[in-house]
mmCIF file with all atom_site columns, C-alpha atoms in Angstrom:
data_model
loop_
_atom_site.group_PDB
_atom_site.id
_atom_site.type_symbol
_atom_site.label_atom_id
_atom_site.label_alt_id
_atom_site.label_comp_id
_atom_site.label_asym_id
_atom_site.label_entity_id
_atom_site.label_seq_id
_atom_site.pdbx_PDB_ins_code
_atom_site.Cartn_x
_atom_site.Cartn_y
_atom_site.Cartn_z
_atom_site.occupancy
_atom_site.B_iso_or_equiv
_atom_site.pdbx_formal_charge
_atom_site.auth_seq_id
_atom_site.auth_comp_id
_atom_site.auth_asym_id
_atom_site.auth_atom_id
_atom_site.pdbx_PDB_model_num
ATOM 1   C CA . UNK Z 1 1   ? 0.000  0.000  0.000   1.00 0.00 ? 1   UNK Z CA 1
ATOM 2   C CA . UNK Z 1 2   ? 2.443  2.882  0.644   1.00 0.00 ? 2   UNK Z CA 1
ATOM 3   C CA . UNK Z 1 3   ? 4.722  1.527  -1.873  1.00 0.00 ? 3   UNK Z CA 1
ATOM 4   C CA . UNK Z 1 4   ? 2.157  1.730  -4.292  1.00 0.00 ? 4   UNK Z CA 1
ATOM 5   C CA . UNK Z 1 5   ? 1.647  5.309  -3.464  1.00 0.00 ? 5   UNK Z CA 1
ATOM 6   C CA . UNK Z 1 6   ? 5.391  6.206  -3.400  1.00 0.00 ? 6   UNK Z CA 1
ATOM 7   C CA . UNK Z 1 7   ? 5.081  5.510  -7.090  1.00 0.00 ? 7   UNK Z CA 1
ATOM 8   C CA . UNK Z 1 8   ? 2.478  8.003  -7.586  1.00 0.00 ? 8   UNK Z CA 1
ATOM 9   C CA . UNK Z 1 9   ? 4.728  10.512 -6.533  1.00 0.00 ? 9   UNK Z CA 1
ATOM 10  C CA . UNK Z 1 10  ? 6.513  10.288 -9.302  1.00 0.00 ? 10  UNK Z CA 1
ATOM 11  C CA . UNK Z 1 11  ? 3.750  10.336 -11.969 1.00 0.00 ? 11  UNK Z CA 1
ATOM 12  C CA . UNK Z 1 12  ? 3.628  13.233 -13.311 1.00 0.00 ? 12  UNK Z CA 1
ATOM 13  C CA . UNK Z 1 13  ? 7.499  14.542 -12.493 1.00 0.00 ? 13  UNK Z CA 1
ATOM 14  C CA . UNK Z 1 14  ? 9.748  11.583 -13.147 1.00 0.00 ? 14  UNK Z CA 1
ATOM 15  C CA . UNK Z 1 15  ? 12.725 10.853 -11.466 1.00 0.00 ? 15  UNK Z CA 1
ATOM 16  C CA . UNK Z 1 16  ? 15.840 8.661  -11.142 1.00 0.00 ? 16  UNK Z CA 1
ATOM 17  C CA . UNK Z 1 17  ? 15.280 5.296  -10.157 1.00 0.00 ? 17  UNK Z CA 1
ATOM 18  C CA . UNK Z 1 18  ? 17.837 5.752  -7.442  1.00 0.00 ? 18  UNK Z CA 1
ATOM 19  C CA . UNK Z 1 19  ? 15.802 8.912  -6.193  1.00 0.00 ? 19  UNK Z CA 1
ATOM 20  C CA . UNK Z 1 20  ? 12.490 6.715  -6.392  1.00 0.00 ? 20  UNK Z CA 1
ATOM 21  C CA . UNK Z 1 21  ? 14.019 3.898  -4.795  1.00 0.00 ? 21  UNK Z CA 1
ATOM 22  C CA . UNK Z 1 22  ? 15.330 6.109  -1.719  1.00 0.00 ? 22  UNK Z CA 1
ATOM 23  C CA . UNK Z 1 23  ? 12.158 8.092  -1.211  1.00 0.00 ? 23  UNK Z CA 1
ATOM 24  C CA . UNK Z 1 24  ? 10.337 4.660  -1.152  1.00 0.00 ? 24  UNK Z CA 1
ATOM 25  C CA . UNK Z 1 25  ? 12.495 3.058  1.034   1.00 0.00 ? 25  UNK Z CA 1
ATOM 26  C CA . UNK Z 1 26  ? 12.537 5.999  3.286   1.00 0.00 ? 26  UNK Z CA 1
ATOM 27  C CA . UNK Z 1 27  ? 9.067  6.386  3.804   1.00 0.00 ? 27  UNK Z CA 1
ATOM 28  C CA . UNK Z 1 28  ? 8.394  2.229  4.203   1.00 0.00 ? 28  UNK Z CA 1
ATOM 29  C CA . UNK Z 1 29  ? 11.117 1.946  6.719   1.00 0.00 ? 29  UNK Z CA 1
ATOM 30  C CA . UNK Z 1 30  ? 8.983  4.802  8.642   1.00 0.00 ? 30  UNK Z CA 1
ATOM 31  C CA . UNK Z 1 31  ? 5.689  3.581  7.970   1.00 0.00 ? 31  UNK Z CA 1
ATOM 32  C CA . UNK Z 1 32  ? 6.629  0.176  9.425   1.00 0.00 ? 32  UNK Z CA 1
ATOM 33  C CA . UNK Z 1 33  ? 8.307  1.764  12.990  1.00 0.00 ? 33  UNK Z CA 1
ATOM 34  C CA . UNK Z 1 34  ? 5.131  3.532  13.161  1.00 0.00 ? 34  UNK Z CA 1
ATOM 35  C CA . UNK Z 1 35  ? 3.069  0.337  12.825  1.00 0.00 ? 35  UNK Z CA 1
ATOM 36  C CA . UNK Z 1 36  ? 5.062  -1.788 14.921  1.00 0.00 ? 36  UNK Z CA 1
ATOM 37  C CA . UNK Z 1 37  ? 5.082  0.913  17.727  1.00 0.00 ? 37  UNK Z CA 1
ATOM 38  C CA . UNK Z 1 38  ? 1.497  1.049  17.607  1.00 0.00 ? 38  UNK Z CA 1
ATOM 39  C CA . UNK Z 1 39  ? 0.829  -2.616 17.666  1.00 0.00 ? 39  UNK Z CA 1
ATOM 40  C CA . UNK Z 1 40  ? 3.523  -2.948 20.163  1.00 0.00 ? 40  UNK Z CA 1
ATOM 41  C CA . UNK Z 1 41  ? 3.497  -0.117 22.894  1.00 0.00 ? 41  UNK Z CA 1
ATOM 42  C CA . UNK Z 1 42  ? -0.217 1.560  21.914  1.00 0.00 ? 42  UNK Z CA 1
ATOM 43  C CA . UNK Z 1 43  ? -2.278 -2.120 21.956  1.00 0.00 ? 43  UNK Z CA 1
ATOM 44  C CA . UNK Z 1 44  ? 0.481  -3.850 24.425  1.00 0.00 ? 44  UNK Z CA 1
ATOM 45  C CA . UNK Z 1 45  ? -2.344 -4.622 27.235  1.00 0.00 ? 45  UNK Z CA 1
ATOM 46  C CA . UNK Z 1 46  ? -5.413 -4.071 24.650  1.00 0.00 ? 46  UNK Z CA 1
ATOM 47  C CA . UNK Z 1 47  ? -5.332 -7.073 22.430  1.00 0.00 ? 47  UNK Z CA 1
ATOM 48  C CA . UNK Z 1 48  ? -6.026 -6.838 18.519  1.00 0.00 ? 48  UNK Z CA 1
ATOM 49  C CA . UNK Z 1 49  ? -7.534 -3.571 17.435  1.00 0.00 ? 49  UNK Z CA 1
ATOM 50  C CA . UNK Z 1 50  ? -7.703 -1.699 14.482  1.00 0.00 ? 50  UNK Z CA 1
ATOM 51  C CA . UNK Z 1 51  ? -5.349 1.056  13.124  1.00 0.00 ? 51  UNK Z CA 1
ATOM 52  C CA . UNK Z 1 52  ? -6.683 2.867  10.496  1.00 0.00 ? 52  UNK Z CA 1
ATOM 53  C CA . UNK Z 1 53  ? -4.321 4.152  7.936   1.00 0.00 ? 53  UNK Z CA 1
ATOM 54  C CA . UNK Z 1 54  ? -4.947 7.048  5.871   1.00 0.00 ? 54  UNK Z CA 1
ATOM 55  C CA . UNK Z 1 55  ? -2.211 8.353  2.642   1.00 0.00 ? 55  UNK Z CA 1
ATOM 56  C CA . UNK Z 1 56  ? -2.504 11.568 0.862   1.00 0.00 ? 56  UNK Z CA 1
ATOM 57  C CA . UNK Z 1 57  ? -0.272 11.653 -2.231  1.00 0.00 ? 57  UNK Z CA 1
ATOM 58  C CA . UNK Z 1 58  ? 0.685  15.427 -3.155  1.00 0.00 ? 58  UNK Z CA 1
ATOM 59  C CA . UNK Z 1 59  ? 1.993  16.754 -5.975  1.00 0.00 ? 59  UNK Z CA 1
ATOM 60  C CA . UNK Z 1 60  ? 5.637  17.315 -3.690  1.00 0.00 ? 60  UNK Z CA 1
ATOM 61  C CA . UNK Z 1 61  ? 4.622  15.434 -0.337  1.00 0.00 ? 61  UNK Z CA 1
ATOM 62  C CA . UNK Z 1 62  ? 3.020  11.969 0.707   1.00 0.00 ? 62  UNK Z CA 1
ATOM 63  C CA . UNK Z 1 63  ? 1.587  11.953 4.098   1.00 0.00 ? 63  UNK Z CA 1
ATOM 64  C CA . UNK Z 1 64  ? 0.788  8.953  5.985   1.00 0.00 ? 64  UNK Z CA 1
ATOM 65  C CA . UNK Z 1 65  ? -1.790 9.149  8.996   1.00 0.00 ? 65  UNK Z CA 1
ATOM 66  C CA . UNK Z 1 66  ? -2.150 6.493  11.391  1.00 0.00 ? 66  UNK Z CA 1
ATOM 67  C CA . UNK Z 1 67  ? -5.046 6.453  14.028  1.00 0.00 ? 67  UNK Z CA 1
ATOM 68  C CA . UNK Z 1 68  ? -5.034 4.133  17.164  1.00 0.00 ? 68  UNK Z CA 1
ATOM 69  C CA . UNK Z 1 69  ? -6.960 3.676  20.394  1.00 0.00 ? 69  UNK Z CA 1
ATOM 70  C CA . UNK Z 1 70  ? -4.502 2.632  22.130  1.00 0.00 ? 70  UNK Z CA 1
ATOM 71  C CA . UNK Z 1 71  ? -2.497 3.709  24.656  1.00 0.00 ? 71  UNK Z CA 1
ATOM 72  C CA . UNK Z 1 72  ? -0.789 7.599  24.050  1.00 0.00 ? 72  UNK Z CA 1
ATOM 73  C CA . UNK Z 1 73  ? 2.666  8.562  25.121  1.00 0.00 ? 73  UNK Z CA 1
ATOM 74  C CA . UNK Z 1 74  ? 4.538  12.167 24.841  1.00 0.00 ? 74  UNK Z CA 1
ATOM 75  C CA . UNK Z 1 75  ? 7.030  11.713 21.893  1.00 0.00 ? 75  UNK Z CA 1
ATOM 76  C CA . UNK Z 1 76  ? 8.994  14.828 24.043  1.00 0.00 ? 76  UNK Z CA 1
ATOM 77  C CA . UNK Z 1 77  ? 9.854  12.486 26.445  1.00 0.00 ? 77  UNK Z CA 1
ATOM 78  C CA . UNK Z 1 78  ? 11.088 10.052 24.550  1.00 0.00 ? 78  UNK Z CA 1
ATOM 79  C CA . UNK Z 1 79  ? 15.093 9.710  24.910  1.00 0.00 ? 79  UNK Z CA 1
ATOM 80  C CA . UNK Z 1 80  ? 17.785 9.990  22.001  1.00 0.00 ? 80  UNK Z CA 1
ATOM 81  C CA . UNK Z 1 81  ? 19.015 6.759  21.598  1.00 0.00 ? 81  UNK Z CA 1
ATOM 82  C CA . UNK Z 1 82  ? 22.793 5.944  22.252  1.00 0.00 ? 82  UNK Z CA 1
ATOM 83  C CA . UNK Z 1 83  ? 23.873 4.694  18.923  1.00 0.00 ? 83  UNK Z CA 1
ATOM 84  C CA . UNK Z 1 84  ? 27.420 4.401  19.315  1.00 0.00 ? 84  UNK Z CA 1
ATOM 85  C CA . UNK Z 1 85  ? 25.574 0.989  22.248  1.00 0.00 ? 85  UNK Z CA 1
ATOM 86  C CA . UNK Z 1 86  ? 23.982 -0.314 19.446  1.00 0.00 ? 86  UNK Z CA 1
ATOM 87  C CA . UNK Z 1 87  ? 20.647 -0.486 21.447  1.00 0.00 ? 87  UNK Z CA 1
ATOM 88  C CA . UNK Z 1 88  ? 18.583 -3.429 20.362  1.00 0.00 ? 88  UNK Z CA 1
ATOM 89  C CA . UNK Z 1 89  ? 15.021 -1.750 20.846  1.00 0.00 ? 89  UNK Z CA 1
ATOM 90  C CA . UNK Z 1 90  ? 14.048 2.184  21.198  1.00 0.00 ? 90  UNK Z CA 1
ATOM 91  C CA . UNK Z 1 91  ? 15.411 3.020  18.200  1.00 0.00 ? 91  UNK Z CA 1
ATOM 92  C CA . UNK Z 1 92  ? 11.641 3.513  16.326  1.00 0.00 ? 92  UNK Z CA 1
ATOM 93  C CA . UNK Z 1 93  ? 10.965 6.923  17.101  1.00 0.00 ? 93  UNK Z CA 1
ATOM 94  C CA . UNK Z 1 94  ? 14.403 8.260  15.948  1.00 0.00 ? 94  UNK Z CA 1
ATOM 95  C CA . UNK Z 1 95  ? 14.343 5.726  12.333  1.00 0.00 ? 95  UNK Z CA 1
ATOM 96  C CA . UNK Z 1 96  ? 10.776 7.689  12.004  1.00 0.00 ? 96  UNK Z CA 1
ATOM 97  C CA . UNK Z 1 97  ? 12.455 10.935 12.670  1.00 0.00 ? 97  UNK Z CA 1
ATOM 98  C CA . UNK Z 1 98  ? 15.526 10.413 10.139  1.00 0.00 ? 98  UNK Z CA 1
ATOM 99  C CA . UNK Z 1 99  ? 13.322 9.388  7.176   1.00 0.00 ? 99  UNK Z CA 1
ATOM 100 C CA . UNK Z 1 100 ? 10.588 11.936 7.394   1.00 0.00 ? 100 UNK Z CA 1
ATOM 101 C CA . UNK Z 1 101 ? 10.444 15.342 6.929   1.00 0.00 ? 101 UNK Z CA 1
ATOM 102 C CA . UNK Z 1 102 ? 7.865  16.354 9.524   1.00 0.00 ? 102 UNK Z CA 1
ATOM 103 C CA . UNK Z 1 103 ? 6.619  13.981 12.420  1.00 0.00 ? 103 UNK Z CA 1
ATOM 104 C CA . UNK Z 1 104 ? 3.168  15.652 13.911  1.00 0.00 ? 104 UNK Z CA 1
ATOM 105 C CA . UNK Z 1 105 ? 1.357  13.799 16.865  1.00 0.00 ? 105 UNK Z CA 1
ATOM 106 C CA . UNK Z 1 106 ? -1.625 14.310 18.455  1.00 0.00 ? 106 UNK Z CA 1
ATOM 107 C CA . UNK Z 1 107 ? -2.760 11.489 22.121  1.00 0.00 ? 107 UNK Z CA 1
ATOM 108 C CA . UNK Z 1 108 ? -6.032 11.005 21.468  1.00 0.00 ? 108 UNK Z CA 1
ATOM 109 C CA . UNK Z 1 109 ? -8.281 8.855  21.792  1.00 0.00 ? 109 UNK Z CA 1
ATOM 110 C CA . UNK Z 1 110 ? -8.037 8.175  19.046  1.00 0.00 ? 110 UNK Z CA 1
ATOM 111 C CA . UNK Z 1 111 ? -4.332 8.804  19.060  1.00 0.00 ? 111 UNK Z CA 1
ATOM 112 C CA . UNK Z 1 112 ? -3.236 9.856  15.806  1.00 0.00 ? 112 UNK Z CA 1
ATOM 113 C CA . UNK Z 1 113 ? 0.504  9.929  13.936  1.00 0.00 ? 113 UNK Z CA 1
ATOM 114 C CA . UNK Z 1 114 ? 1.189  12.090 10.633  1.00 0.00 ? 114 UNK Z CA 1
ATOM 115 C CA . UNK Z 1 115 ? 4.553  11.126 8.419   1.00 0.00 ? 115 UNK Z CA 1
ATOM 116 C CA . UNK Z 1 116 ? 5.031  13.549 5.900   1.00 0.00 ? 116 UNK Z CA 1
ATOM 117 C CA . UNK Z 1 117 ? 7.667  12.856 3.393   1.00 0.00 ? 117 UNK Z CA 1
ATOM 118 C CA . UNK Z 1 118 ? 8.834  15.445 0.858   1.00 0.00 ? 118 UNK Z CA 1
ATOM 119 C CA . UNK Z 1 119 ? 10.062 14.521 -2.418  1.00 0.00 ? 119 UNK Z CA 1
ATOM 120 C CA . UNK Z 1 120 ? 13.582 15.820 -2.654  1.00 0.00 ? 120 UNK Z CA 1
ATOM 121 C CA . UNK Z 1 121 ? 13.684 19.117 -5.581  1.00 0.00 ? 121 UNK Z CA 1
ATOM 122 C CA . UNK Z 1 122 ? 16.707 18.193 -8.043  1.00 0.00 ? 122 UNK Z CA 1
ATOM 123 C CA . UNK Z 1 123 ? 17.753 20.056 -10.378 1.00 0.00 ? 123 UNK Z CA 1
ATOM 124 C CA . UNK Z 1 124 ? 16.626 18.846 -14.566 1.00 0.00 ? 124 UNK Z CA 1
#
């Protein structure tokens, strides 16, 4: 699904396969920390229960919003990582943060998590 709309990005202003491939992988790596996070932290003591997914493709700008009833948590207090430990969990939040271009969230219910991913302007 959001590789599918990565390549709509590129409809109507083509661009290098290497620029298509990095947006895509970019934004899938972030989509999928933002899943997991939700199914793992939000829904930890809730069971199975829906996330609803919703993916505007601009003409410059995909956005992904996610929408949970889970538990909510203050992304301000999460901590930076210590990469130079090689930590083997808490890394989700900062993976989000280095492939997007804007990270908005808003603790509900329902809690909800906007990715927005701008497509990089090179020169033709």
């Amino acid at each position: 699904m959001v590789s599918g709309a990565c390549k709509l990005m590129f409809r109507h202003a083509p661009a290098t396969p290497e620029e298509m491939e990095a947006f895509q992988d970019e934004i899938v790596s972030a989509f999928g920390e933002a899943f997991n996070n939700i199914a793992l932290h939000a829904y930890k003591h809730r069971g199975a229960m829906p996330i609803r997914i919703e993916i505007a493709v601009g003409e410059d700008d995909l956005t992904i919003r996610l929408e949970d009833n889970g538990d909510s948590y203050d992304p301000t207090q999460v901590a930076q990582p210590h990469l130079d430990e090689l930590p083997e969990s808490g890394l989700g939040l900062f993976i989000i943060r280095s492939f997007v271009d804007q990270v908005q969230y808003q603790p509900g219910p329902p809690n909800v998590l906007e990715l927005i991913k701008r497509r990089k302007q090179t020169a033709r």
